[in-house]
PDB file of C-alpha atoms in Angstrom:
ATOM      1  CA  UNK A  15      97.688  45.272 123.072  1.00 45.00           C
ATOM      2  CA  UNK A  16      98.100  42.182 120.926  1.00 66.00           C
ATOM      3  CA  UNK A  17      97.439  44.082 117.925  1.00 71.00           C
ATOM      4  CA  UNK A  18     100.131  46.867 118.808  1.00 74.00           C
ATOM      5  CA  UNK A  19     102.879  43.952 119.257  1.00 81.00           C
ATOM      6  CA  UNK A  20     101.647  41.982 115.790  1.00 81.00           C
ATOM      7  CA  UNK A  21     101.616  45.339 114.112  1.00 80.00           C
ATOM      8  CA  UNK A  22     105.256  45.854 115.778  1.00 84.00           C
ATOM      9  CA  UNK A  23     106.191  42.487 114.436  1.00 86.00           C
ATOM     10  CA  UNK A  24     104.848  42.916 111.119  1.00 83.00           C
ATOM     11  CA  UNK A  25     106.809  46.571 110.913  1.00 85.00           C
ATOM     12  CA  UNK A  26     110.066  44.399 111.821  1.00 87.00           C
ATOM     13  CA  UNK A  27     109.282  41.727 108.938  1.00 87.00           C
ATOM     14  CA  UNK A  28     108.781  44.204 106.338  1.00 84.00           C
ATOM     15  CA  UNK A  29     112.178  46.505 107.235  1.00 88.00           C
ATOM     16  CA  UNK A  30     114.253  43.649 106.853  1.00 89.00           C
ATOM     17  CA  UNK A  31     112.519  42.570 103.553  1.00 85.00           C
ATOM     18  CA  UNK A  32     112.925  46.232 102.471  1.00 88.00           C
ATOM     19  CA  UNK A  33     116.034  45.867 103.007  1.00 90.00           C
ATOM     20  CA  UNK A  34     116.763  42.422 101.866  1.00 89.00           C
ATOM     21  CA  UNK A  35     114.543  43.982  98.343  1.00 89.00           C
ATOM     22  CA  UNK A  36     117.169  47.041  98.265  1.00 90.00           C
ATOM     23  CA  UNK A  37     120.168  44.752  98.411  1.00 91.00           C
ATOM     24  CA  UNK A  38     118.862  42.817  95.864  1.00 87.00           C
ATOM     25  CA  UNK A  39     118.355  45.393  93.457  1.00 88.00           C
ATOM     26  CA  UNK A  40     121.766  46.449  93.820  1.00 90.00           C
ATOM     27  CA  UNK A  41     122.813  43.287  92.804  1.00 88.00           C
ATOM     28  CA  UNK A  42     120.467  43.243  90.177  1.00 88.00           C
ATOM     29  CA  UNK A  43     122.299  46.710  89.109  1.00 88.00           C
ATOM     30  CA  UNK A  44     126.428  44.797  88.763  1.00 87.00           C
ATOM     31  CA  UNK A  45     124.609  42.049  86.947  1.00 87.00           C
ATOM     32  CA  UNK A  46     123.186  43.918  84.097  1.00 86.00           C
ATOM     33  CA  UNK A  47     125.683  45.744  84.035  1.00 86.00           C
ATOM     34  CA  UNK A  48     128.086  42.402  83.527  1.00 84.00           C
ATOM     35  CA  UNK A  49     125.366  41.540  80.997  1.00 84.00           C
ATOM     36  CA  UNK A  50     125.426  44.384  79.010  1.00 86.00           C
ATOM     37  CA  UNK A  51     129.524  44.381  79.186  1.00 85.00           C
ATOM     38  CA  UNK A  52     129.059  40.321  78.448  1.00 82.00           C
ATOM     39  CA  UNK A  53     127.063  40.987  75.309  1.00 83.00           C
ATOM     40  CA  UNK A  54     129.145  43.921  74.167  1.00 82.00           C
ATOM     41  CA  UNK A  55     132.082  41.988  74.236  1.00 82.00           C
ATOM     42  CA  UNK A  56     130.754  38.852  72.584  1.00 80.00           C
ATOM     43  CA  UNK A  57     129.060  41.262  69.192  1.00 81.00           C
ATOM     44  CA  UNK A  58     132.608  43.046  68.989  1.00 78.00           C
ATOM     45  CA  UNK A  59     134.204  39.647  68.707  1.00 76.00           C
ATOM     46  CA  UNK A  60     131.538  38.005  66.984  1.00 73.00           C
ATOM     47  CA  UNK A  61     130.899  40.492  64.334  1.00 71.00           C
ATOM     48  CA  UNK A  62     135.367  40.510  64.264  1.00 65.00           C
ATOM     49  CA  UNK A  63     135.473  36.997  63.348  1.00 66.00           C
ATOM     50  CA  UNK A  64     132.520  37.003  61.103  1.00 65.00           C
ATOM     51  CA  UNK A  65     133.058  36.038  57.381  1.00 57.00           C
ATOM     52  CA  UNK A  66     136.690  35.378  58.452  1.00 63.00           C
ATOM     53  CA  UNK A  67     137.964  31.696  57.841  1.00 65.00           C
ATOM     54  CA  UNK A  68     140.728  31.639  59.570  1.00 64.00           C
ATOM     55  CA  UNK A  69     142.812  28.567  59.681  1.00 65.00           C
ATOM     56  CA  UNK A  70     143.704  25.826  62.290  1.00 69.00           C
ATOM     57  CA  UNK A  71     147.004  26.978  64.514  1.00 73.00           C
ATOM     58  CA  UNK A  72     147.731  23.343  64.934  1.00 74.00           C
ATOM     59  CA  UNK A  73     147.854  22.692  61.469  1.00 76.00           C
ATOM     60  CA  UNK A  74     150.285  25.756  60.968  1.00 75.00           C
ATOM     61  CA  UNK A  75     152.298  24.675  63.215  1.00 78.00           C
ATOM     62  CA  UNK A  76     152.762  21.125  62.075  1.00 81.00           C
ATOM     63  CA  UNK A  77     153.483  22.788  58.506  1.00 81.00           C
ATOM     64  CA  UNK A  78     155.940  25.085  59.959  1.00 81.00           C
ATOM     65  CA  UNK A  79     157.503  22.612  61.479  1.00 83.00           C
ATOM     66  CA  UNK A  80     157.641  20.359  58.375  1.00 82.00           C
ATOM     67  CA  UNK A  81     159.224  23.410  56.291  1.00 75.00           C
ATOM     68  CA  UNK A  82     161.632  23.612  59.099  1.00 80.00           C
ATOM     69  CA  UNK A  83     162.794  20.035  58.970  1.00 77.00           C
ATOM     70  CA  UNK A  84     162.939  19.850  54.875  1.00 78.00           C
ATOM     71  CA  UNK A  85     165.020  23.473  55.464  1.00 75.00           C
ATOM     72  CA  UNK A  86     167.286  21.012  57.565  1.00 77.00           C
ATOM     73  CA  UNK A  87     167.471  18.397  55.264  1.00 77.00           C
ATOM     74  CA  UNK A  88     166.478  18.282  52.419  1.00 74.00           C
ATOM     75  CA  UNK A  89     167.792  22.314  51.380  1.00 67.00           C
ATOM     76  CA  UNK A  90     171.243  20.722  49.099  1.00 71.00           C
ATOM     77  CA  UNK A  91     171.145  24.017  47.423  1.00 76.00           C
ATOM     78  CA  UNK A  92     170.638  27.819  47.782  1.00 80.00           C
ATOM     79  CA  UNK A  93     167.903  28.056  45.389  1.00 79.00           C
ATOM     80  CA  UNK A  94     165.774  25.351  46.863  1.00 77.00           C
ATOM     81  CA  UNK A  95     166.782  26.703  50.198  1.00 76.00           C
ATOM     82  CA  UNK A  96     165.309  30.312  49.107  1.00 80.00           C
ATOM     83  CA  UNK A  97     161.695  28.172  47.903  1.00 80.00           C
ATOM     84  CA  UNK A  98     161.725  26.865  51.393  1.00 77.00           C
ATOM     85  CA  UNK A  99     161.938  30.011  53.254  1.00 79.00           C
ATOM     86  CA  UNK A 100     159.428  31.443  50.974  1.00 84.00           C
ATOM     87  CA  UNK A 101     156.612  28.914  51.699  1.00 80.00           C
ATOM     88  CA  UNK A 102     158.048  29.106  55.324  1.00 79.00           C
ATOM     89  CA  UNK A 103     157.495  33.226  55.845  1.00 85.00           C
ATOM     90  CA  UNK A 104     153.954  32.632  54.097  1.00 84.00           C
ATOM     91  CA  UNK A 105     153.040  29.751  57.063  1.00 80.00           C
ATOM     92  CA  UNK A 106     154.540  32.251  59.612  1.00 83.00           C
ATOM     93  CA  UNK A 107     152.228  35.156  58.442  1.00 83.00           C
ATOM     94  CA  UNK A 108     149.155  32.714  58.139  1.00 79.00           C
ATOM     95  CA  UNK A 109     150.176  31.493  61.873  1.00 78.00           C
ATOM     96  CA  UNK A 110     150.279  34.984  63.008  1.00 80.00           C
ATOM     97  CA  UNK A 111     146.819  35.858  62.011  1.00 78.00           C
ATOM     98  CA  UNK A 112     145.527  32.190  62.943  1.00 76.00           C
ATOM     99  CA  UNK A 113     146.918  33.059  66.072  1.00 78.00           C
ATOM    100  CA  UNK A 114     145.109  36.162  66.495  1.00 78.00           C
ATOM    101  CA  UNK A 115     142.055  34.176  65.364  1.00 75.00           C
ATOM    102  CA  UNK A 116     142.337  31.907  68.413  1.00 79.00           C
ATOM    103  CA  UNK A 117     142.823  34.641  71.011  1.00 79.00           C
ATOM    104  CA  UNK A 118     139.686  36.071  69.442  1.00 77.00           C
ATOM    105  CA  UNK A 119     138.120  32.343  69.673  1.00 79.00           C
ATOM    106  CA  UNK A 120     138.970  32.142  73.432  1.00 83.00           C
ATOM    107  CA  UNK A 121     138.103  35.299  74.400  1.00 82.00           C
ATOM    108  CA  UNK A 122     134.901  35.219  72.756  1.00 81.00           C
ATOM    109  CA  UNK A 123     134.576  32.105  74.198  1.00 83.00           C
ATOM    110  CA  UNK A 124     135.429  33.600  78.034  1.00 85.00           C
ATOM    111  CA  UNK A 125     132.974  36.783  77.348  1.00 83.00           C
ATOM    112  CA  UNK A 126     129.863  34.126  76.211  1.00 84.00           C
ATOM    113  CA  UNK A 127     130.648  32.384  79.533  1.00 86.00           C
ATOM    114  CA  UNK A 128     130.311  35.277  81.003  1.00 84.00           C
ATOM    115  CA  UNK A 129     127.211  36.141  79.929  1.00 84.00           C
ATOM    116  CA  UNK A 130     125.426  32.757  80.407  1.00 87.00           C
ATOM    117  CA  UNK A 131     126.586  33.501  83.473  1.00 87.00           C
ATOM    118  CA  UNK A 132     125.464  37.192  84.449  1.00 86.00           C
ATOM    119  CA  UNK A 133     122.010  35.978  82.582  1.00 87.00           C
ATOM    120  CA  UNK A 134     121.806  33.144  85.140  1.00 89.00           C
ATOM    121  CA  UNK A 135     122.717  35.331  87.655  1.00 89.00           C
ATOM    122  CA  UNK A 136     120.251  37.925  86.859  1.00 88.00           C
ATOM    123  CA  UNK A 137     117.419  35.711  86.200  1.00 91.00           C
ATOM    124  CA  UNK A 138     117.932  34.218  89.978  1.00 91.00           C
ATOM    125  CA  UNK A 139     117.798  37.996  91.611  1.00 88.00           C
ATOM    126  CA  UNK A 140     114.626  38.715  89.715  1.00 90.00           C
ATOM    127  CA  UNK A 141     112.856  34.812  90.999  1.00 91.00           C
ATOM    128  CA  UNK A 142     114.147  36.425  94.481  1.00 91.00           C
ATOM    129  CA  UNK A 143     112.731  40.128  93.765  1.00 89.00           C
ATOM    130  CA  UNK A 144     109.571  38.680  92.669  1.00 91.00           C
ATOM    131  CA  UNK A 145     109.047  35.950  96.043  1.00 92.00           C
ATOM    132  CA  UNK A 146     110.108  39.582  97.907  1.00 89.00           C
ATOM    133  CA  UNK A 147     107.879  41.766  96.307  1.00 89.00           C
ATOM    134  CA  UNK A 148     104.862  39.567  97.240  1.00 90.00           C
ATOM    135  CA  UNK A 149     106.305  38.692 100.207  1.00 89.00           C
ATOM    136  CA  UNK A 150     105.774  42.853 100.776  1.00 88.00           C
ATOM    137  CA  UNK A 151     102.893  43.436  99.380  1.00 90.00           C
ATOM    138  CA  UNK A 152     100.919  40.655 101.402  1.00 90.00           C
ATOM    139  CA  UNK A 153     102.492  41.963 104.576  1.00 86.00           C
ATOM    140  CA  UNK A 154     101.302  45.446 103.783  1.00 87.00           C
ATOM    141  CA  UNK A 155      98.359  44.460 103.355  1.00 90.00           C
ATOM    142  CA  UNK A 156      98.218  42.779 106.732  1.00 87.00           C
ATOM    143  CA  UNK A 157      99.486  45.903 108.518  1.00 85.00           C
ATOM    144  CA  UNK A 158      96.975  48.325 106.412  1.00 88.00           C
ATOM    145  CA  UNK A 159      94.090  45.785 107.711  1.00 87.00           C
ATOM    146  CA  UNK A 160      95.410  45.712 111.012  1.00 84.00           C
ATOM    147  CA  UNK A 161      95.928  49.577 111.232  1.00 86.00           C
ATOM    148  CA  UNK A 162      92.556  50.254 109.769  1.00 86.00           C
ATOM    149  CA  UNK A 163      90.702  48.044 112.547  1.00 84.00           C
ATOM    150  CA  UNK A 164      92.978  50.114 114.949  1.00 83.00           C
ATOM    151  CA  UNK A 165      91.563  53.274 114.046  1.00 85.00           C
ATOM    152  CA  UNK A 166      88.052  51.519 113.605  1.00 84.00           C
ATOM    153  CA  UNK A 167      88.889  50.741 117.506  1.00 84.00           C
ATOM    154  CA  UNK A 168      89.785  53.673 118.623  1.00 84.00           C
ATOM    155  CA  UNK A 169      86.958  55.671 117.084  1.00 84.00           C
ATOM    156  CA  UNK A 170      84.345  53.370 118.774  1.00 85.00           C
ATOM    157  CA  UNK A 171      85.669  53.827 121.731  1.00 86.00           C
ATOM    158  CA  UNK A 172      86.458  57.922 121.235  1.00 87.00           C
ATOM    159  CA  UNK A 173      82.232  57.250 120.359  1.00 86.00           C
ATOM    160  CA  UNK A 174      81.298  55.061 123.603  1.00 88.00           C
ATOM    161  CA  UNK A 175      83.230  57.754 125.981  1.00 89.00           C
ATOM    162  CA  UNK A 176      81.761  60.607 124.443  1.00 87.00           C
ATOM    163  CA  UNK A 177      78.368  59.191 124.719  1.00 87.00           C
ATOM    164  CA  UNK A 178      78.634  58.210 127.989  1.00 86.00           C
ATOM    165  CA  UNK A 179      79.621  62.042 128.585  1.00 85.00           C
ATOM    166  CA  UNK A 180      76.509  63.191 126.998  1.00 83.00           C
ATOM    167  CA  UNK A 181      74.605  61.156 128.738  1.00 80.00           C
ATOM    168  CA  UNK A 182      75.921  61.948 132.261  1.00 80.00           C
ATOM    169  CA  UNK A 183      75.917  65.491 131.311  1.00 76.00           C
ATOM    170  CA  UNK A 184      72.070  64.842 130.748  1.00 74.00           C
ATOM    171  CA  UNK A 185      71.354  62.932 133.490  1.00 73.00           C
ATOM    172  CA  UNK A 186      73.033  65.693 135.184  1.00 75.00           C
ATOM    173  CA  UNK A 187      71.300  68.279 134.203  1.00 71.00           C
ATOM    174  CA  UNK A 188      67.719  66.700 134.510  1.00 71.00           C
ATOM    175  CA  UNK A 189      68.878  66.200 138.095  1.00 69.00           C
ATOM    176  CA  UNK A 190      69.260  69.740 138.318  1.00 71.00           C
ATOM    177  CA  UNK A 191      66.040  70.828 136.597  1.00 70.00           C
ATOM    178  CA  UNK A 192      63.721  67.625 138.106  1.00 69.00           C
ATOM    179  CA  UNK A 193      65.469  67.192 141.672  1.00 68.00           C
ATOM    180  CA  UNK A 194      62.052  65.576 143.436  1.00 67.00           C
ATOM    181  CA  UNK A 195      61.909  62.964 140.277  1.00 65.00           C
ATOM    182  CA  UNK A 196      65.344  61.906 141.177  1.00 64.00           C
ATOM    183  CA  UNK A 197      65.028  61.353 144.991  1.00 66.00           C
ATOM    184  CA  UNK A 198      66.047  57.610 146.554  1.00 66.00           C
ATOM    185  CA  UNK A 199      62.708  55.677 146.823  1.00 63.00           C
ATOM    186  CA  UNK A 200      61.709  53.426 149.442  1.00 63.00           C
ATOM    187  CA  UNK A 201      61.881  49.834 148.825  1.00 67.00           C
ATOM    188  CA  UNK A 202      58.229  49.562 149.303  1.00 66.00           C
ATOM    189  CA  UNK A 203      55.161  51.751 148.348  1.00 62.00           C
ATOM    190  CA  UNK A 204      52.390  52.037 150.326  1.00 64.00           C
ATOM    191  CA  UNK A 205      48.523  51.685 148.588  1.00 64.00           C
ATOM    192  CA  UNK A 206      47.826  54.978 149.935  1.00 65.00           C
ATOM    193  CA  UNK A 207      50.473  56.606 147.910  1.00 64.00           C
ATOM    194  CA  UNK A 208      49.154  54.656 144.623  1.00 66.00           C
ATOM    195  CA  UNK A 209      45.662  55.516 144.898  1.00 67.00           C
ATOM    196  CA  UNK A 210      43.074  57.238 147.243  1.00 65.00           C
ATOM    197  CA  UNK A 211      40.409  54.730 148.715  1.00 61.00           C
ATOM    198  CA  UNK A 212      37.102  56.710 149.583  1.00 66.00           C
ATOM    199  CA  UNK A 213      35.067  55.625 152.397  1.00 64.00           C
ATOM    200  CA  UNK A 214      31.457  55.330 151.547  1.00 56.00           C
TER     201      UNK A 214
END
């Protein structure tokens, strides 16, 4: 009976590490595919910005705004005033794409986050599958052991009974066929019945 409840217990462990091993997996599935969506995004952007040397906003901005202020002050006349809005349309169109350039910066940034992230991730489900996996495979083995001695059990005793059957049936029918051999004895046995004495 013990082994019936250890093999019960055993059967309990390993259903809720097949499950825990199923859940697991399915968590293994969202991270790769957050990796795979991680390292997608960051070779679109990557290979976007490569060979590209885009400027510094800030600086843009600090020559826009210096363009600006000589517009404001320092533009006495139209013609000078015309240079000024020249140089100041080419900062705006170098701002625009240096602004696309950082947007492209910071998301590549976010998606290589992401991806240190969903590699972490998925490197901690796999340690996990791994501990579960032997976790499983050491309790099978346990449970094959224990069913094998089982049916090791049961056959020695299916054995012993049948046995004992073939022996009663024997001892049965020699009873049949040898009735006098099988009669109750006395305790005691006389020396006449052992041997003859013969008077001289």
């Amino acid at each position: 009976m013990e082994n019936a409840d250890v093999m019960q217990e055993i059967k309990g462990k390993i259903d809720s590490l097949l499950k825990r091993r199923h859940k697991l997996i399915e968590e293994a599935k969202r991270a790769n595919a957050r990796l795979q969506e991680g390292e997608y995004a960051k070779k679109a952007l990557s290979s976007f910005l490569e060979g590209k040397n885009l400027p510094s906003a800030g600086r843009l901005y600090r020559m826009r705004e210096k363009i600006e202020f000589q517009i404001s002050t320092e533009a006495y006349t139209p013609k000078i005033e015309k240079v000024l809005i020249e140089q100041l349309k080419g900062v705006e169109k170098e701002l625009s794409e240096a602004k696309k350039g950082e947007w492209i910066r910071k998301k590549l940034l976010y998606a290589t986050q992401n991806l240190e992230k969903a590699q972490a991730e998925t490197k901690k489900i796999d340690a996990e599958l791994v501990k579960v996996r032997a976790e499983l495979d050491e309790l099978f083995k346990r449970y094959r052991n224990l069913e094998k001695s089982k049916k090791k059990e049961e056959v020695f005793v299916r054995v012993r009974e049948q046995r004992k059957r073939r022996e009663s049936n024997e001892d049965k029918g020699m009873k049949e066929e040898f009735p006098e051999h099988f009669k109750p004895h006395e305790k005691y046995v006389s020396l006449e019945e052992i041997c003859i004495i013969e008077k001289n």
